[in-house]
Amino acid sequence: MIKKKIIILGLANSGKTSIALSMKNVTDLISFTSLQPTRGIEISEFEKESIEFLIWDFGGQEKYREQYKENLNKYISKTSEIIYVIDIQDENLFFISVVFLREILNILKTAGLFFELSIYFHKFDDNFKPDEEKVKELLKIIKEEIPEGFTYKIYHTKISALFEKNQSFYET
Ligand SMILES: Nc1nc2c(ncn2[C@@H]2O[C@H](COP(=O)(O)OP(=O)(O)OP(=O)(O)O)[C@@H](O)[C@H]2O)c(=O)[nH]1
Ligand SMILES: [Mg+2]
């Protein structure tokens, strides 16, 4: 069976564990509403379309982030995808978040490890009206801070998409 290890990084409260749950097709609301900050790295496994997924969810509190940087080369082994999550509703943390991303990528670059990143602008809820200037600024600092050699794609994501799907299921 094909194995795919995905690591999810970002600041605390950005929505990583919620995203991990939705990847696992968890749909009961309780799982989403009872989330606690992730302590350290939470590893989970599931199978989808004959692929064995391994999700490494890196709790984003500051006390853990330092430790990840020290051991990153070990954690990154056999990774096929890196997802970096930014809470698009928390403008005050944009810069800190991009700095953390840059630090991670610089460590990888030093080790000669290059990835294509998926950057999620998460909590992009339907009723959320982004400050266009702030988003432009975020895109600019991402471009400036990401070390050369890495490519990235940006996605607008939200957890409610999952429940909307269920909604239409009941409507039809
Ligand atoms: N509005 C909104 N809130 C969300 C969304 N996704 C997650 N949240 C909320 O954001 C909060 C943090 O979610 P988590 O998934 O626990 O965040 P995390 O990145 O895993 O946090 P740490 O484990 O501390 O690093 C929770 O209250 C979630 O319900 C979203 O798409 N929109
Ligand atoms: Mg978490």
GROMACS .gro file of N, CA, C and O in nm, residues 79-161:
model
  332
   79THR      N    1   0.846   1.241   0.485
   79THR     CA    2   0.727   1.325   0.469
   79THR      C    3   0.697   1.347   0.320
   79THR      O    4   0.788   1.374   0.242
   80SER      N    5   0.572   1.333   0.282
   80SER     CA    6   0.539   1.363   0.142
   80SER      C    7   0.473   1.499   0.125
   80SER      O    8   0.472   1.554   0.016
   81GLU      N    9   0.416   1.552   0.233
   81GLU     CA   10   0.351   1.682   0.216
   81GLU      C   11   0.358   1.764   0.345
   81GLU      O   12   0.342   1.710   0.454
   82ILE      N   13   0.381   1.893   0.328
   82ILE     CA   14   0.376   1.983   0.443
   82ILE      C   15   0.260   2.080   0.424
   82ILE      O   16   0.248   2.146   0.321
   83ILE      N   17   0.173   2.084   0.525
   83ILE     CA   18   0.065   2.182   0.525
   83ILE      C   19   0.097   2.285   0.632
   83ILE      O   20   0.125   2.250   0.747
   84TYR      N   21   0.096   2.412   0.594
   84TYR     CA   22   0.119   2.517   0.692
   84TYR      C   23  -0.009   2.599   0.706
   84TYR      O   24  -0.062   2.650   0.607
   85VAL      N   25  -0.059   2.609   0.830
   85VAL     CA   26  -0.191   2.669   0.852
   85VAL      C   27  -0.177   2.808   0.916
   85VAL      O   28  -0.110   2.825   1.018
   86ILE      N   29  -0.241   2.905   0.853
   86ILE     CA   30  -0.245   3.041   0.906
   86ILE      C   31  -0.391   3.078   0.932
   86ILE      O   32  -0.476   3.062   0.844
   87ASP      N   33  -0.420   3.125   1.053
   87ASP     CA   34  -0.556   3.171   1.086
   87ASP      C   35  -0.575   3.307   1.018
   87ASP      O   36  -0.519   3.408   1.060
   88ILE      N   37  -0.655   3.307   0.913
   88ILE     CA   38  -0.671   3.428   0.832
   88ILE      C   39  -0.749   3.536   0.907
   88ILE      O   40  -0.747   3.653   0.870
   89GLN      N   41  -0.816   3.494   1.015
   89GLN     CA   42  -0.894   3.592   1.092
   89GLN      C   43  -0.810   3.660   1.200
   89GLN      O   44  -0.855   3.754   1.264
   90ASP      N   45  -0.688   3.612   1.220
   90ASP     CA   46  -0.605   3.667   1.327
   90ASP      C   47  -0.487   3.745   1.270
   90ASP      O   48  -0.372   3.703   1.273
   91GLU      N   49  -0.521   3.865   1.220
   91GLU     CA   50  -0.422   3.946   1.147
   91GLU      C   51  -0.300   3.980   1.230
   91GLU      O   52  -0.190   3.992   1.177
   92ASN      N   53  -0.320   3.995   1.361
   92ASN     CA   54  -0.208   4.034   1.447
   92ASN      C   55  -0.099   3.928   1.451
   92ASN      O   56   0.014   3.957   1.490
   93LEU      N   57  -0.133   3.806   1.413
   93LEU     CA   58  -0.034   3.699   1.421
   93LEU      C   59   0.026   3.662   1.285
   93LEU      O   60   0.108   3.572   1.276
   94PHE      N   61  -0.014   3.733   1.180
   94PHE     CA   62   0.036   3.699   1.046
   94PHE      C   63   0.189   3.696   1.044
   94PHE      O   64   0.250   3.601   0.996
   95PHE      N   65   0.248   3.802   1.096
   95PHE     CA   66   0.393   3.813   1.085
   95PHE      C   67   0.464   3.704   1.165
   95PHE      O   68   0.554   3.637   1.114
   96ILE      N   69   0.419   3.684   1.289
   96ILE     CA   70   0.480   3.580   1.375
   96ILE      C   71   0.468   3.444   1.307
   96ILE      O   72   0.559   3.362   1.309
   97SER      N   73   0.354   3.423   1.244
   97SER     CA   74   0.331   3.295   1.178
   97SER      C   75   0.427   3.275   1.060
   97SER      O   76   0.485   3.168   1.044
   98VAL      N   77   0.445   3.380   0.982
   98VAL     CA   78   0.534   3.367   0.866
   98VAL      C   79   0.679   3.352   0.912
   98VAL      O   80   0.757   3.280   0.849
   99VAL      N   81   0.713   3.414   1.023
   99VAL     CA   82   0.849   3.399   1.076
   99VAL      C   83   0.872   3.252   1.117
   99VAL      O   84   0.977   3.194   1.088
  100PHE      N   85   0.774   3.193   1.182
  100PHE     CA   86   0.788   3.051   1.221
  100PHE      C   87   0.804   2.964   1.096
  100PHE      O   88   0.889   2.875   1.091
  101LEU      N   89   0.726   2.993   0.996
  101LEU     CA   90   0.736   2.918   0.870
  101LEU      C   91   0.877   2.933   0.810
  101LEU      O   92   0.939   2.835   0.770
  102ARG      N   93   0.925   3.055   0.810
  102ARG     CA   94   1.058   3.078   0.754
  102ARG      C   95   1.164   3.002   0.832
  102ARG      O   96   1.256   2.942   0.774
  103GLU      N   97   1.152   3.002   0.963
  103GLU     CA   98   1.251   2.932   1.046
  103GLU      C   99   1.254   2.783   1.013
  103GLU      O  100   1.360   2.722   1.000
  104ILE      N  101   1.135   2.727   0.998
  104ILE     CA  102   1.126   2.585   0.965
  104ILE      C  103   1.191   2.557   0.830
  104ILE      O  104   1.270   2.464   0.814
  105LEU      N  105   1.156   2.640   0.733
  105LEU     CA  106   1.207   2.616   0.598
  105LEU      C  107   1.358   2.635   0.592
  105LEU      O  108   1.427   2.564   0.518
  106ASN      N  109   1.409   2.729   0.669
  106ASN     CA  110   1.554   2.748   0.669
  106ASN      C  111   1.627   2.627   0.725
  106ASN      O  112   1.733   2.591   0.677
  107ILE      N  113   1.566   2.565   0.824
  107ILE     CA  114   1.627   2.443   0.881
  107ILE      C  115   1.627   2.333   0.775
  107ILE      O  116   1.726   2.263   0.755
  108LEU      N  117   1.515   2.321   0.705
  108LEU     CA  118   1.506   2.218   0.601
  108LEU      C  119   1.605   2.246   0.489
  108LEU      O  120   1.670   2.154   0.438
  109LYS      N  121   1.613   2.371   0.453
  109LYS     CA  122   1.702   2.409   0.344
  109LYS      C  123   1.847   2.375   0.379
  109LYS      O  124   1.921   2.323   0.296
  110THR      N  125   1.885   2.404   0.502
  110THR     CA  126   2.021   2.372   0.548
  110THR      C  127   2.048   2.223   0.537
  110THR      O  128   2.158   2.180   0.506
  111ALA      N  129   1.943   2.144   0.559
  111ALA     CA  130   1.959   1.998   0.551
  111ALA      C  131   1.943   1.948   0.406
  111ALA      O  132   1.947   1.828   0.381
  112GLY      N  133   1.920   2.041   0.315
  112GLY     CA  134   1.905   2.002   0.174
  112GLY      C  135   1.771   1.940   0.142
  112GLY      O  136   1.756   1.865   0.045
  113LEU      N  137   1.672   1.968   0.226
  113LEU     CA  138   1.538   1.911   0.205
  113LEU      C  139   1.443   2.017   0.152
  113LEU      O  140   1.421   2.119   0.217
  114PHE      N  141   1.387   1.990   0.034
  114PHE     CA  142   1.297   2.089  -0.025
  114PHE      C  143   1.160   2.027  -0.049
  114PHE      O  144   1.149   1.911  -0.087
  115PHE      N  145   1.057   2.105  -0.026
  115PHE     CA  146   0.921   2.057  -0.041
  115PHE      C  147   0.837   2.158  -0.116
  115PHE      O  148   0.867   2.277  -0.117
  116GLU      N  149   0.728   2.107  -0.174
  116GLU     CA  150   0.625   2.199  -0.215
  116GLU      C  151   0.527   2.211  -0.099
  116GLU      O  152   0.480   2.110  -0.046
  117LEU      N  153   0.501   2.333  -0.058
  117LEU     CA  154   0.416   2.354   0.059
  117LEU      C  155   0.274   2.384   0.019
  117LEU      O  156   0.250   2.448  -0.083
  118SER      N  157   0.183   2.340   0.104
  118SER     CA  158   0.046   2.388   0.092
  118SER      C  159   0.025   2.484   0.208
  118SER      O  160   0.037   2.445   0.324
  119ILE      N  161  -0.002   2.609   0.177
  119ILE     CA  162  -0.029   2.706   0.283
  119ILE      C  163  -0.179   2.730   0.287
  119ILE      O  164  -0.240   2.768   0.187
  120TYR      N  165  -0.239   2.699   0.402
  120TYR     CA  166  -0.383   2.717   0.416
  120TYR      C  167  -0.411   2.850   0.485
  120TYR      O  168  -0.364   2.874   0.596
  121PHE      N  169  -0.485   2.936   0.416
  121PHE     CA  170  -0.542   3.053   0.484
  121PHE      C  171  -0.673   3.003   0.541
  121PHE      O  172  -0.776   2.999   0.474
  122HIS      N  173  -0.665   2.962   0.667
  122HIS     CA  174  -0.776   2.888   0.726
  122HIS      C  175  -0.871   2.980   0.805
  122HIS      O  176  -0.835   3.092   0.838
  123LYS      N  177  -0.990   2.927   0.833
  123LYS     CA  178  -1.101   3.002   0.895
  123LYS      C  179  -1.155   3.104   0.795
  123LYS      O  180  -1.204   3.210   0.833
  124PHE      N  181  -1.139   3.073   0.668
  124PHE     CA  182  -1.193   3.159   0.563
  124PHE      C  183  -1.343   3.131   0.552
  124PHE      O  184  -1.392   3.082   0.450
  125ASP      N  185  -1.415   3.159   0.660
  125ASP     CA  186  -1.558   3.129   0.667
  125ASP      C  187  -1.635   3.214   0.565
  125ASP      O  188  -1.589   3.320   0.523
  126ASP      N  189  -1.752   3.165   0.532
  126ASP     CA  190  -1.835   3.235   0.432
  126ASP      C  191  -1.866   3.379   0.472
  126ASP      O  192  -1.866   3.468   0.390
  127ASN      N  193  -1.893   3.398   0.601
  127ASN     CA  194  -1.932   3.533   0.644
  127ASN      C  195  -1.813   3.619   0.683
  127ASN      O  196  -1.828   3.730   0.731
  128PHE      N  197  -1.694   3.566   0.662
  128PHE     CA  198  -1.574   3.641   0.698
  128PHE      C  199  -1.534   3.735   0.585
  128PHE      O  200  -1.517   3.693   0.471
  129LYS      N  201  -1.521   3.863   0.620
  129LYS     CA  202  -1.481   3.962   0.521
  129LYS      C  203  -1.336   4.000   0.547
  129LYS      O  204  -1.306   4.076   0.639
  130PRO      N  205  -1.245   3.946   0.468
  130PRO     CA  206  -1.104   3.976   0.493
  130PRO      C  207  -1.070   4.121   0.462
  130PRO      O  208  -1.131   4.181   0.373
  131ASP      N  209  -0.978   4.176   0.537
  131ASP     CA  210  -0.925   4.308   0.507
  131ASP      C  211  -0.825   4.288   0.392
  131ASP      O  212  -0.716   4.233   0.409
  132GLU      N  213  -0.866   4.332   0.274
  132GLU     CA  214  -0.788   4.303   0.153
  132GLU      C  215  -0.643   4.350   0.165
  132GLU      O  216  -0.551   4.284   0.117
  133GLU      N  217  -0.626   4.465   0.228
  133GLU     CA  218  -0.490   4.519   0.242
  133GLU      C  219  -0.403   4.426   0.328
  133GLU      O  220  -0.288   4.400   0.296
  134LYS      N  221  -0.464   4.377   0.434
  134LYS     CA  222  -0.391   4.288   0.526
  134LYS      C  223  -0.355   4.156   0.457
  134LYS      O  224  -0.248   4.101   0.476
  135VAL      N  225  -0.448   4.109   0.374
  135VAL     CA  226  -0.422   3.983   0.303
  135VAL      C  227  -0.311   4.004   0.199
  135VAL      O  228  -0.224   3.919   0.183
  136LYS      N  229  -0.316   4.117   0.134
  136LYS     CA  230  -0.211   4.150   0.036
  136LYS      C  231  -0.075   4.155   0.104
  136LYS      O  232   0.025   4.103   0.052
  137GLU      N  233  -0.073   4.217   0.219
  137GLU     CA  234   0.049   4.228   0.298
  137GLU      C  235   0.100   4.088   0.338
  137GLU      O  236   0.219   4.059   0.331
  138LEU      N  237   0.006   4.003   0.376
  138LEU     CA  238   0.042   3.866   0.414
  138LEU      C  239   0.106   3.794   0.295
  138LEU      O  240   0.210   3.729   0.308
  139LEU      N  241   0.044   3.808   0.179
  139LEU     CA  242   0.099   3.743   0.059
  139LEU      C  243   0.240   3.795   0.030
  139LEU      O  244   0.328   3.718  -0.010
  140LYS      N  245   0.257   3.922   0.053
  140LYS     CA  246   0.387   3.984   0.027
  140LYS      C  247   0.493   3.930   0.123
  140LYS      O  248   0.603   3.893   0.079
  141ILE      N  249   0.460   3.924   0.252
  141ILE     CA  250   0.563   3.874   0.344
  141ILE      C  251   0.590   3.725   0.322
  141ILE      O  252   0.702   3.680   0.338
  142ILE      N  253   0.490   3.652   0.282
  142ILE     CA  254   0.515   3.510   0.252
  142ILE      C  255   0.617   3.500   0.138
  142ILE      O  256   0.715   3.426   0.146
  143LYS      N  257   0.594   3.579   0.035
  143LYS     CA  258   0.683   3.577  -0.080
  143LYS      C  259   0.825   3.618  -0.041
  143LYS      O  260   0.923   3.558  -0.086
  144GLU      N  261   0.833   3.716   0.046
  144GLU     CA  262   0.964   3.767   0.087
  144GLU      C  263   1.037   3.671   0.180
  144GLU      O  264   1.159   3.657   0.173
  145GLU      N  265   0.962   3.608   0.268
  145GLU     CA  266   1.027   3.532   0.376
  145GLU      C  267   1.055   3.386   0.342
  145GLU      O  268   1.138   3.323   0.404
  146ILE      N  269   0.983   3.332   0.246
  146ILE     CA  270   1.007   3.191   0.214
  146ILE      C  271   1.141   3.178   0.142
  146ILE      O  272   1.165   3.244   0.041
  147PRO      N  273   1.229   3.097   0.197
  147PRO     CA  274   1.362   3.085   0.137
  147PRO      C  275   1.355   3.031  -0.007
  147PRO      O  276   1.263   2.957  -0.041
  148GLU      N  277   1.452   3.069  -0.082
  148GLU     CA  278   1.459   3.024  -0.221
  148GLU      C  279   1.467   2.871  -0.228
  148GLU      O  280   1.528   2.808  -0.142
  149GLY      N  281   1.405   2.814  -0.327
  149GLY     CA  282   1.412   2.668  -0.343
  149GLY      C  283   1.282   2.600  -0.308
  149GLY      O  284   1.260   2.484  -0.341
  150PHE      N  285   1.195   2.672  -0.237
  150PHE     CA  286   1.065   2.614  -0.200
  150PHE      C  287   0.955   2.672  -0.290
  150PHE      O  288   0.959   2.789  -0.325
  151THR      N  289   0.861   2.587  -0.324
  151THR     CA  290   0.744   2.637  -0.394
  151THR      C  291   0.623   2.619  -0.303
  151THR      O  292   0.627   2.538  -0.211
  152TYR      N  293   0.522   2.696  -0.328
  152TYR     CA  294   0.404   2.685  -0.241
  152TYR      C  295   0.276   2.717  -0.317
  152TYR      O  296   0.276   2.789  -0.416
  153LYS      N  297   0.169   2.658  -0.266
  153LYS     CA  298   0.036   2.690  -0.316
  153LYS      C  299  -0.047   2.737  -0.198
  153LYS      O  300  -0.034   2.683  -0.089
  154ILE      N  301  -0.130   2.836  -0.222
  154ILE     CA  302  -0.212   2.888  -0.114
  154ILE      C  303  -0.357   2.845  -0.134
  154ILE      O  304  -0.410   2.850  -0.247
  155TYR      N  305  -0.418   2.800  -0.028
  155TYR     CA  306  -0.558   2.757  -0.033
  155TYR      C  307  -0.638   2.835   0.070
  155TYR      O  308  -0.588   2.862   0.179
  156HIS      N  309  -0.761   2.868   0.035
  156HIS     CA  310  -0.853   2.925   0.132
  156HIS      C  311  -0.936   2.810   0.187
  156HIS      O  312  -1.003   2.740   0.112
  157THR      N  313  -0.928   2.790   0.317
  157THR     CA  314  -0.997   2.674   0.373
  157THR      C  315  -1.084   2.715   0.491
  157THR      O  316  -1.064   2.820   0.553
  158LYS      N  317  -1.179   2.631   0.521
  158LYS     CA  318  -1.267   2.652   0.637
  158LYS      C  319  -1.326   2.518   0.674
  158LYS      O  320  -1.346   2.432   0.588
  159ILE      N  321  -1.352   2.504   0.802
  159ILE     CA  322  -1.404   2.377   0.849
  159ILE      C  323  -1.551   2.360   0.815
  159ILE      O  324  -1.598   2.250   0.788
  160SER      N  325  -1.624   2.469   0.812
  160SER     CA  326  -1.768   2.459   0.789
  160SER      C  327  -1.800   2.394   0.655
  160SER      O  328  -1.909   2.340   0.637
  161ALA      N  329  -1.705   2.395   0.562
  161ALA     CA  330  -1.727   2.330   0.432
  161ALA      C  331  -1.775   2.187   0.451
  161ALA      O  332  -1.861   2.137   0.381
   0.00000   0.00000   0.00000
